[in-house]
Coordinates of C-alpha atoms in Angstrom, one line a residue:
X14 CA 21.8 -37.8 6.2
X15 CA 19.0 -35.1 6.2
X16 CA 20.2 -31.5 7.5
X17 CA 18.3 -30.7 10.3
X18 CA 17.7 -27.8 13.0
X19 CA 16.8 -28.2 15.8
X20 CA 15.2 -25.3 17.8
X21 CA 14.2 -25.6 21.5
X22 CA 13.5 -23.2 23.7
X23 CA 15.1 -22.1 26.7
X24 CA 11.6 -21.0 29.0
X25 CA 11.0 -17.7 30.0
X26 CA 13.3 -17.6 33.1
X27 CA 16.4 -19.2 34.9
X28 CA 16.9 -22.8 35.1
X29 CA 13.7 -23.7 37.4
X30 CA 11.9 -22.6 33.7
X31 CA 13.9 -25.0 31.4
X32 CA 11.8 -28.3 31.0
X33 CA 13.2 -31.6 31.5
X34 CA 13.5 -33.0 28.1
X35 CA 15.2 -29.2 26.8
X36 CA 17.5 -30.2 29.4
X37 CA 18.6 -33.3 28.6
X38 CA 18.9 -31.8 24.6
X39 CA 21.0 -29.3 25.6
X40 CA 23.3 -31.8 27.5
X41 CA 23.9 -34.2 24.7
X42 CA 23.4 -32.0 21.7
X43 CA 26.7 -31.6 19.4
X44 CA 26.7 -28.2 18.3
X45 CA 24.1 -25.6 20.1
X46 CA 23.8 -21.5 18.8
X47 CA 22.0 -18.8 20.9
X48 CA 19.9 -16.6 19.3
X49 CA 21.4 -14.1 22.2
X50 CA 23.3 -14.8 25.2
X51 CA 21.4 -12.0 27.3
X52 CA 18.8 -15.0 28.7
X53 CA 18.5 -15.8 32.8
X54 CA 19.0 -19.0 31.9
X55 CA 22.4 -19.0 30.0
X56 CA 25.1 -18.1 33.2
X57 CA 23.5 -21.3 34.9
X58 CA 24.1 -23.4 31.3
X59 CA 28.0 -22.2 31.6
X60 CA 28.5 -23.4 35.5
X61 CA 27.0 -26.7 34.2
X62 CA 29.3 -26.9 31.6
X63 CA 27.2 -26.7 28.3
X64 CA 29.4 -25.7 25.2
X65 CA 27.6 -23.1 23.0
X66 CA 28.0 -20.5 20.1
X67 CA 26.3 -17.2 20.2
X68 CA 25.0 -14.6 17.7
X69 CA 25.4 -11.6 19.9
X70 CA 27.8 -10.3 17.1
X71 CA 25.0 -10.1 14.4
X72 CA 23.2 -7.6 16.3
X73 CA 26.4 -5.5 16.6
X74 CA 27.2 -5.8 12.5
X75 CA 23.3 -4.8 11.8
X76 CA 21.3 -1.7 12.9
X77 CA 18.1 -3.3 12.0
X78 CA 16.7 -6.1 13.4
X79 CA 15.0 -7.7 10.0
X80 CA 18.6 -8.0 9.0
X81 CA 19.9 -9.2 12.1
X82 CA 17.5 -12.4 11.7
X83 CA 17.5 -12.9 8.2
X84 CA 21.5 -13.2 8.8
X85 CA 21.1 -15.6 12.0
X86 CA 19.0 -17.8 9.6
X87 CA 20.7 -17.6 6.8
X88 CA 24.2 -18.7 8.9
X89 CA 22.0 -21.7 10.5
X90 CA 20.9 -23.4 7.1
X91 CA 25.4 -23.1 6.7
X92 CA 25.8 -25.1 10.0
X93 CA 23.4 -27.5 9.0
X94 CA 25.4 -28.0 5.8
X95 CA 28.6 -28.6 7.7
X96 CA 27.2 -30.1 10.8
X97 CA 23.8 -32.1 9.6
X98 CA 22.3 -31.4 12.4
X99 CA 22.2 -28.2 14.7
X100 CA 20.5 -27.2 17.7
X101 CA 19.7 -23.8 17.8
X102 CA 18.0 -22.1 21.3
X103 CA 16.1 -18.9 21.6
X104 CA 14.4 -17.3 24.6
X105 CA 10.9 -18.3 25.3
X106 CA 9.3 -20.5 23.2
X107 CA 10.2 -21.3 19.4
X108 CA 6.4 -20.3 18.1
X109 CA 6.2 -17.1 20.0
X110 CA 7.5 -14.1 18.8
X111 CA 10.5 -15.6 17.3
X112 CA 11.3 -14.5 13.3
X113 CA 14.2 -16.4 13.1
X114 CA 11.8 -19.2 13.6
X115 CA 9.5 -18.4 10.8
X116 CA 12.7 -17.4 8.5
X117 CA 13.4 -20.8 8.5
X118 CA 10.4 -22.5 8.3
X119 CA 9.6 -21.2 5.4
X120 CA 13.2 -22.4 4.3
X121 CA 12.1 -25.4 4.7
X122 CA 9.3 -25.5 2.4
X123 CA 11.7 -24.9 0.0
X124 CA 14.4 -26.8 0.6
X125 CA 15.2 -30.6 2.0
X126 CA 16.0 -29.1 5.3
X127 CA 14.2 -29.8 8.1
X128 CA 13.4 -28.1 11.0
X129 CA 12.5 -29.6 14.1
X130 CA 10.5 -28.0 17.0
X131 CA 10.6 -28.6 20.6
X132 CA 8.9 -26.0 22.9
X133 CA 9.9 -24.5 25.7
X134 CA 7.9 -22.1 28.9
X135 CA 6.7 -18.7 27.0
X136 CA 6.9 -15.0 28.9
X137 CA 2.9 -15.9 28.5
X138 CA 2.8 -18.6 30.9
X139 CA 4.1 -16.5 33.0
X140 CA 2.8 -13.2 31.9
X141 CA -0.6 -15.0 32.3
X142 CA 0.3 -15.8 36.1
X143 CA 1.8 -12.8 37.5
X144 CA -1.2 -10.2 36.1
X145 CA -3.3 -12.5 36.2
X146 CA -4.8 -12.9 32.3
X147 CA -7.3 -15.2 31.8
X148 CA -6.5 -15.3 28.5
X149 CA -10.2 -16.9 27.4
X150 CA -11.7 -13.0 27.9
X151 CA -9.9 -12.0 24.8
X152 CA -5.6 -11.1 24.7
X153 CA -3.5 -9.7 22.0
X154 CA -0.1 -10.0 21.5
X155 CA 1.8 -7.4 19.6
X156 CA 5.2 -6.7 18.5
X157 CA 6.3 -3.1 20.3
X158 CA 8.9 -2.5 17.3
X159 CA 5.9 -2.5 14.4
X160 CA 2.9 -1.4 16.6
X161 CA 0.1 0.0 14.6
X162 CA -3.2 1.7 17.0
X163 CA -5.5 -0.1 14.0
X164 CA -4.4 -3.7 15.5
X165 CA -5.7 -2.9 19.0
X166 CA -8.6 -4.2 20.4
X167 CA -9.5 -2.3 23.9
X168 CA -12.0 -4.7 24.6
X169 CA -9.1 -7.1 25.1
X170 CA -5.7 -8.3 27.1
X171 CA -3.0 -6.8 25.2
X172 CA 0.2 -7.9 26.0
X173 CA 3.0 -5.7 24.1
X174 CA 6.4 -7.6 23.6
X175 CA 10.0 -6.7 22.8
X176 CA 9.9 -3.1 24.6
X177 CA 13.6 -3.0 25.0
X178 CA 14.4 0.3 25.7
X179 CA 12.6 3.9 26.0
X180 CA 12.7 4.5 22.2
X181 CA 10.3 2.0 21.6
X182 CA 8.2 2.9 24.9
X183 CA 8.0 6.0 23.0
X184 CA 6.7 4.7 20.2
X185 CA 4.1 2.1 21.9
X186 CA 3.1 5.1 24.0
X187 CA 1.8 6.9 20.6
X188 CA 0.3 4.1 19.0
X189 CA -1.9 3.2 22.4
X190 CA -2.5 7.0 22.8
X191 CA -5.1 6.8 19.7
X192 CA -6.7 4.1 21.1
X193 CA -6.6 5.3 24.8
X194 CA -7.2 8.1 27.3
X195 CA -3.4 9.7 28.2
X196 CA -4.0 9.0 31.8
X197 CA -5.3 5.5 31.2
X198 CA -3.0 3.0 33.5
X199 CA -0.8 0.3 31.8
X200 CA 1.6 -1.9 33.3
X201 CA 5.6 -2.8 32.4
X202 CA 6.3 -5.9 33.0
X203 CA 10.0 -7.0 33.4
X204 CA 11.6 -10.8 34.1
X205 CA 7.7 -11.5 35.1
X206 CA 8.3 -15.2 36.7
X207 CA 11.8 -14.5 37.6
X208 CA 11.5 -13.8 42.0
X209 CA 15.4 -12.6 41.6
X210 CA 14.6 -10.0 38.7
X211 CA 10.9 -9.4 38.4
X212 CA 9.7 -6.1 38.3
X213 CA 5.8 -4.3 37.6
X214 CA 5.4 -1.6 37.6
X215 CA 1.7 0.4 37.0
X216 CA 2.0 4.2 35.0
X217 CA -0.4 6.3 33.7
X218 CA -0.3 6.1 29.7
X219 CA 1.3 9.6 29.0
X220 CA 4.4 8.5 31.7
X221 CA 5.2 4.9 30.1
X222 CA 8.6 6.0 28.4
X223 CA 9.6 8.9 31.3
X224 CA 11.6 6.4 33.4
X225 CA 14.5 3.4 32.4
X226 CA 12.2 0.6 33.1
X227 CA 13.0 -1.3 30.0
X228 CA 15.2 -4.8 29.3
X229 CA 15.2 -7.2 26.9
X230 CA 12.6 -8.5 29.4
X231 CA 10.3 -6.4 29.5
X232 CA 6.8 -6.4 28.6
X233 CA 4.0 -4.0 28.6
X234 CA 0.2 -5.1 29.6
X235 CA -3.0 -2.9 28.4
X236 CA -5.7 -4.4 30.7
X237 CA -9.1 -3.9 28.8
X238 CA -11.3 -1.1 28.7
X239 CA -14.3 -1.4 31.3
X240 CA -15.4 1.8 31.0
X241 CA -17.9 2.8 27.6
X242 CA -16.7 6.0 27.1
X243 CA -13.4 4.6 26.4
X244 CA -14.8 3.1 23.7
X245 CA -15.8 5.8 21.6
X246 CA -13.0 6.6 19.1
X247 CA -13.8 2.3 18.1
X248 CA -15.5 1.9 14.6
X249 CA -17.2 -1.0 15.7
X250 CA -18.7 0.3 19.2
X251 CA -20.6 3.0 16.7
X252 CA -21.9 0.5 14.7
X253 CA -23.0 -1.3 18.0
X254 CA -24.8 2.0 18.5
X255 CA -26.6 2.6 15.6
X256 CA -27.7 -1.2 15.6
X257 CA -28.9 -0.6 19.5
X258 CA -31.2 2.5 17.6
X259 CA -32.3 0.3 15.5
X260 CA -33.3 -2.7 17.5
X261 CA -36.4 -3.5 19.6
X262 CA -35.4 -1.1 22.6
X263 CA -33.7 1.6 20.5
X264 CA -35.6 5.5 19.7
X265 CA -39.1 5.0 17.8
X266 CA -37.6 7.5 15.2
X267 CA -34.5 5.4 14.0
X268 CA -36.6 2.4 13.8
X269 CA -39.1 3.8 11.7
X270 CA -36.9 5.0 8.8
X271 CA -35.9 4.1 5.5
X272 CA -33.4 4.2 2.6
X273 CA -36.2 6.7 1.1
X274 CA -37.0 8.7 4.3
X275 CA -33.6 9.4 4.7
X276 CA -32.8 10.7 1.8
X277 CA -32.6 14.3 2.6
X278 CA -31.2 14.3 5.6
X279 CA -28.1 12.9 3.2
X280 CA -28.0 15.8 0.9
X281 CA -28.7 18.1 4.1
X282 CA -25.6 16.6 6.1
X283 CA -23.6 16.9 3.2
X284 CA -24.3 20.3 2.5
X285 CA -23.6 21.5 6.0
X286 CA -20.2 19.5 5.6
X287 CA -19.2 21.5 2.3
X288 CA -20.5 24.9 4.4
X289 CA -17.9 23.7 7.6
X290 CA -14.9 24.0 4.7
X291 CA -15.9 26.6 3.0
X292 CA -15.4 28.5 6.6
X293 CA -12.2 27.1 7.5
X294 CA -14.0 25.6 10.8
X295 CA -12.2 22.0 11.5
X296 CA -14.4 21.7 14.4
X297 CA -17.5 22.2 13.1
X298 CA -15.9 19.6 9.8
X299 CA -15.1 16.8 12.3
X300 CA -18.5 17.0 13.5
X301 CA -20.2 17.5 10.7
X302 CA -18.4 14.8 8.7
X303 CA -19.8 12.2 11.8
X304 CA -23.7 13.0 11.0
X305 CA -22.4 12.0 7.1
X306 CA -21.4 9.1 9.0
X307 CA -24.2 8.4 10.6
X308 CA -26.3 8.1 7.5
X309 CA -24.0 6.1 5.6
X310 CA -24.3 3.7 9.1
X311 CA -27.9 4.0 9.2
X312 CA -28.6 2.9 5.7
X313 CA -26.0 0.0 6.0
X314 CA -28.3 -0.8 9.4
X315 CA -31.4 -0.7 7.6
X316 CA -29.5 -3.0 4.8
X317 CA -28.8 -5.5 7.3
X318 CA -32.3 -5.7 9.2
X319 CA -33.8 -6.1 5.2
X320 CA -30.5 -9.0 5.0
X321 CA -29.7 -7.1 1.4
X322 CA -26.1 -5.8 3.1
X323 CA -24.4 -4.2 5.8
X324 CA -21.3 -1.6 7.0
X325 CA -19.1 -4.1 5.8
X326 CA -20.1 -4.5 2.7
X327 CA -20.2 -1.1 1.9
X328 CA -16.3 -1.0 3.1
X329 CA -15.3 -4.2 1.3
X330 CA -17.1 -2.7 -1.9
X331 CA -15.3 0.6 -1.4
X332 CA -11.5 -1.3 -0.6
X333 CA -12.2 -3.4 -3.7
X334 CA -12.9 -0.3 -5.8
X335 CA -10.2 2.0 -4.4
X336 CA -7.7 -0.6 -5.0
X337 CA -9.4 -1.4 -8.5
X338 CA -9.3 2.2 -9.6
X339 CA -5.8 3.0 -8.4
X340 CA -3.6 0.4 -10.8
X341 CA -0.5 2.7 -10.4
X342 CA -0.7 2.5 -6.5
X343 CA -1.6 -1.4 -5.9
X344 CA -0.5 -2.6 -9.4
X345 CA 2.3 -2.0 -12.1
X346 CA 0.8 1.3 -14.3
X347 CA 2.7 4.1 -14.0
X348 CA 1.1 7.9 -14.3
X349 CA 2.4 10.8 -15.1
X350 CA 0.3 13.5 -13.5
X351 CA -2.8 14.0 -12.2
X352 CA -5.3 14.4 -15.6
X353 CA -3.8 11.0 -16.4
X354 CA -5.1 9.3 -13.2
X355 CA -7.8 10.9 -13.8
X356 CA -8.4 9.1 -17.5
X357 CA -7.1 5.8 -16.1
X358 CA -10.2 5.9 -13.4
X359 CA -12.9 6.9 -16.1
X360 CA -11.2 4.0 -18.6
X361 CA -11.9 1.6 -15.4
X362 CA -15.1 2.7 -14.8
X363 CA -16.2 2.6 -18.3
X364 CA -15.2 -1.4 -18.3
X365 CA -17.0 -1.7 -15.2
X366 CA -19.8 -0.9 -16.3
X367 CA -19.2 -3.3 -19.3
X368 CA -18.5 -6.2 -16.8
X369 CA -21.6 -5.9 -15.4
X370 CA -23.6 -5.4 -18.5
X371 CA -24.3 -1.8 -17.8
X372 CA -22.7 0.0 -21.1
X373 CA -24.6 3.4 -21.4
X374 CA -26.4 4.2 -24.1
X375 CA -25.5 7.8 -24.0
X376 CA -22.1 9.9 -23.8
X377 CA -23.9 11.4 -21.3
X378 CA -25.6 9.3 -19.5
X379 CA -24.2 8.2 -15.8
X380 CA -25.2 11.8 -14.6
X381 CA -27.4 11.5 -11.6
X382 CA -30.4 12.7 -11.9
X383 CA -30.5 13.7 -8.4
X384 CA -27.6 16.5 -8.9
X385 CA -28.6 20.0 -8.6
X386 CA -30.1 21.2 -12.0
X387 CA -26.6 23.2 -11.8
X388 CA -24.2 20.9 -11.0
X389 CA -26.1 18.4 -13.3
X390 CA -25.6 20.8 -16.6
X391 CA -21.4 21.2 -15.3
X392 CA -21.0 17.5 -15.2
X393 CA -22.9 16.5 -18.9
X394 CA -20.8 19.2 -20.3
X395 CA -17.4 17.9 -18.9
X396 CA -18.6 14.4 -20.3
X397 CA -19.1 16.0 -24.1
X398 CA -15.8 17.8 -23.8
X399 CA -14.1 14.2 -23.2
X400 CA -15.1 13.3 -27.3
X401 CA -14.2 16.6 -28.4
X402 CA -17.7 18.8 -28.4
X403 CA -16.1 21.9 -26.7
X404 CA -14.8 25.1 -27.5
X405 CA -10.6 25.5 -28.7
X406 CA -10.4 28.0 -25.9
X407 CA -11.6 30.1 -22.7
X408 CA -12.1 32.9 -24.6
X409 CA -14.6 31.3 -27.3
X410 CA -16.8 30.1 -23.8
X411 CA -16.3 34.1 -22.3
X412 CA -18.0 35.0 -26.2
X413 CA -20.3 33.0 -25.7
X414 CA -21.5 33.9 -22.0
X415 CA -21.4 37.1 -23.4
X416 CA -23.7 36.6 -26.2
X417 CA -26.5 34.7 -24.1
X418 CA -26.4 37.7 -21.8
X419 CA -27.7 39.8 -24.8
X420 CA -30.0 37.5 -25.5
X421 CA -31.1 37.3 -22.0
X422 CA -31.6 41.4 -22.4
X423 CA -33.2 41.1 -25.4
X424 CA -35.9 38.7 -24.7
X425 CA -40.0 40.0 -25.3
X426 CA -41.2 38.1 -22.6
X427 CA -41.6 35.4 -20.0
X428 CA -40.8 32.5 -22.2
X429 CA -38.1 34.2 -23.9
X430 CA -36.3 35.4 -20.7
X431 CA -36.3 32.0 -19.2
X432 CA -35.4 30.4 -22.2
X433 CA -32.1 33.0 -22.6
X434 CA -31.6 32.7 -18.4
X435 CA -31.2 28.7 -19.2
X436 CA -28.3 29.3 -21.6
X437 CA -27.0 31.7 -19.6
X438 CA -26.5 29.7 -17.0
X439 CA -25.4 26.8 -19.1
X440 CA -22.7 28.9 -20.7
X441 CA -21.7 29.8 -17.3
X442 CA -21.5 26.4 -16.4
X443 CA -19.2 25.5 -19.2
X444 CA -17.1 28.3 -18.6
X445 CA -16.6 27.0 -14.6
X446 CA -15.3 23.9 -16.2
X447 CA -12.6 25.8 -18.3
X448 CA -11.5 28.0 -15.1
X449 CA -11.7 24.6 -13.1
X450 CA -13.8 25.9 -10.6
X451 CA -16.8 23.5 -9.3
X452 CA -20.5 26.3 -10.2
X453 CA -22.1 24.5 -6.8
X454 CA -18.7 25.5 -4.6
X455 CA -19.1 29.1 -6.3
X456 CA -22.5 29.7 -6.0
X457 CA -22.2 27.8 -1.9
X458 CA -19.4 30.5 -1.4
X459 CA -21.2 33.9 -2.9
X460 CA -24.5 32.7 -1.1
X461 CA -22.6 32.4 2.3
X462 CA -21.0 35.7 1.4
X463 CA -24.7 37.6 0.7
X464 CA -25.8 36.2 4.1
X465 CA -23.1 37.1 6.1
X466 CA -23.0 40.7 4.4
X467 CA -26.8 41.0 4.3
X468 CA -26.9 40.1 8.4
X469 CA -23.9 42.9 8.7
X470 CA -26.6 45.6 7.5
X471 CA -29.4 44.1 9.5
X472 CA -26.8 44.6 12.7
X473 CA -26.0 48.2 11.9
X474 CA -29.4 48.7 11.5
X475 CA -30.4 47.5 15.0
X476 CA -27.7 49.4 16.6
X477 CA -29.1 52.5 15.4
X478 CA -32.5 50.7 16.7
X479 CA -34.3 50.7 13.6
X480 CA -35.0 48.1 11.0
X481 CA -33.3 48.0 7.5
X482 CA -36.1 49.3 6.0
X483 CA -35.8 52.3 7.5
X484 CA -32.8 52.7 6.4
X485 CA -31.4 54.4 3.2
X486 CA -29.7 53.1 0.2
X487 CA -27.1 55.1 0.2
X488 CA -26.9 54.2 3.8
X489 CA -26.7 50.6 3.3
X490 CA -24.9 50.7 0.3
X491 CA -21.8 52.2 2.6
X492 CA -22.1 49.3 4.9
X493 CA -22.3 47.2 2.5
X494 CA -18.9 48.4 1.6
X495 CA -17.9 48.1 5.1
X496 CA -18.9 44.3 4.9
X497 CA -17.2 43.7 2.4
X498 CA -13.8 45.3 3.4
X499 CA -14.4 42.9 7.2
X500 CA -15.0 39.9 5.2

């Protein structure tokens, strides 16, 4: 005889909940096991005179709950063996929310066990009822004990389930507090169905785990957002945005642009981003890093009204790379340090561009040709180092930095002196690359440093009320000192 389990489900409430055919199961069944005893229903299955086991104990031997089920299910498939045929009943319904359930369907893929499923009334029938869901509007359902703010949908229903207590209130509260305003209004909803033990209760989001509202009932309901604002921290409301600027109705300007007529307002954005760091200004970052946003969204915008891509290609491409390029994250390589990470990403890249028939011709090609003329000279440089072309130390670059300078004040004329200036700088560049210090970072941070002590002259200046060309250079020389003892 096949070993079979038999899992029904008890309904979401006392006996009025507990369908006919359960009922009859239950009666005749040999040998029946709870999942838990702590069910409306099972005080009614006692004065009837049902027999029963219980696995109350297994939550008592195991703190967490994956254990607690994987132990249930693995002491079911040993009943089977002895009995042939078990019933086992859990709250609810079988299919909803039950991990015992799935434990040992999967079981039975792998084994000549079978497991046999008979429903039973979910908390949803009558979740739906009492707050009145119509589910067909959109609903989620989540688990509160692994809740995670990237699964929410505010658009939608959200019921939250398995809020025992106000630990994992706590918890839910966090998690619904990056998606939602603090004093947005949830509801807990305990025994819903059940007239003798029913309770809902409506609380602003930042009060959900202040009082004991919590069973093994209870339940709490997100209704969906209604207002827009709400909906501004959601990634895909912005893209909704930009495509509104882009469509028929949207601002003249967006729709008139292009990948090419956008191009500096990438570099500029970027720029002002670097400048927000180099200040220390996390305000001024946040915002800054959204206008990088914005063009990243408005050339995936424009990709989509051309049909060449869109936003999620770009973040599919990017996953696929990230997880690509990171082998001793998402794979099996294990790394040392950091420099070697840093050679495992080049190797990948390099058989990239193999892969896609793109093998440079040139050690140094792959340098954009778009990088400041600065930048540009740092990066070809660290790309000869990699096969050796560099010097055995920092003080053979310091030699010769010091030698083009000579050069530099030794040069006849204007050819000359913008021939030497060139090396100069290029030695300069090299020598950034052995002190590990990015040239455009330097030269971003001594240029913000001029202005700011340039503007401190032009102020003391004014508040003498003349201009700074009135003033003296040993007069601004001393302020200058001054700046540069403020900042």
């Amino acid at each position: 005889m096949k070993q079979t389990i038999t899992i029904v489900g008890l309904g979401f409430g006392d006996e009025t909940s507990l369908n006919l055919g359960t009922w009859n199961l239950l009666q005749n069944a040999p040998v029946i096991w709870l999942r838990t005893e702590k069910h409306p229903v099972v005080d009614w299955m006692k004065n009837q005179g049902v027999p029963f086991h219980s696995f109350d104990r297994v939550y008592e031997e195991h703190h967490q709950f994956d254990k607690v089920y994987e132990e249930i299910a693995f002491q079911l498939l040993g009943l089977a063996k002895e009995h042939q045929q078990v019933v086992y009943a859990v709250p609810g319904h079988p299919m909803v929310a039950e991990r015992t359930v799935q434990i040992l369907l999967k079981e039975q893929t792998e084994s000549e066990m079978e497991v046999e499923i008979i429903g039973g009334g979910s908390f949803l029938d009558a979740a739906f009822a009492r707050l009145q869901i119509d589910p067909i509007e959109g609903f989620q359902m989540v688990d509160g004990n692994d809740l995670q703010a990237p699964q929410l949908n505010p658009r939608m229903h959200i019921l939250i389930g398995q809020v025992y207590d106000r630990l994992i209130a706590s918890d839910v509260k966090l998690s619904l507090m990056e998606v939602y305003p603090a004093d947005y209004n949830v509801i807990i909803g305990t025994a819903l169905g059940i007239p003798s033990l029913e309770k809902i209760v409506e609380v602003p989001l930042y009060e959900l785990d202040h009082a004991d509202l919590f069973t093994d009932l209870s339940t709490v309901y997100v209704p969906p957002v209604l207002q827009e604002s709400s909906l501004y921290r959601q990634f895909d409301y912005l893209v909704e945005v930009i495509e509104t600027l882009r469509g028929p109705d949207g601002c003249p300007w967006d729709r008139k642009q292009t990948h090419e007529s956008l191009r500096p307002y990438l570099v500029e954005e970027a720029y002002e981003a670097i400048e927000a760091i180099n200040n220390g200004d996390e305000d001024s970052l946040a915002d800054e890093l959204g206008d990088v946003l914005l063009q990243v969204l408005l050339h995936a915008q424009i990709g989509r009204d051309e049909g060449t891509f869109d936003i999620r290609d770009v973040i599919e491409n990017l996953t696929e790379k990230m997880i690509r390029r990171h082998p001793h994250v998402f794979g099996e390589t294990e790394v040392t340090d950091s420099d070697q990470v840093i050679s495992n990403w080049q190797e990948i890249k390099k058989q990239e561009r193999g892969e896609y028939g793109q093998e440079d011709e040139s050690i140094l090609s792959g340098v954009p040709k778009e990088y400041p003329t600065l930048l540009k000279s740092f990066e070809m440089q660290k790309k000869a180092a990699k096969i050796g072309f560099d010097w055995d130390s920092v003080e053979g670059v310091l030699a010769k930095v010091r030698e083009e300078l000579a050069e530099v004040a030794q040069a006849q004329n204007q050819v000359e002196r913008e021939e030497e200036l060139g090396d100069l700088l290029f030695a300069i560049g090299s020598l950034a690359r052995w002190l590990k210090v990015d040239p455009e970072q330097a030269l971003i941070r001594a240029n913000q440093k001029f202005l700011y002590r340039f503007s401190y002259l032009e102020e003391k200046a004014n508040e003498l009320g003349k201009s700074i060309q009135e003033i003296s250079m040993e007069q601004l020389d001393s302020w200058w000192d001054e700046a540069k003892n403020v900042r």
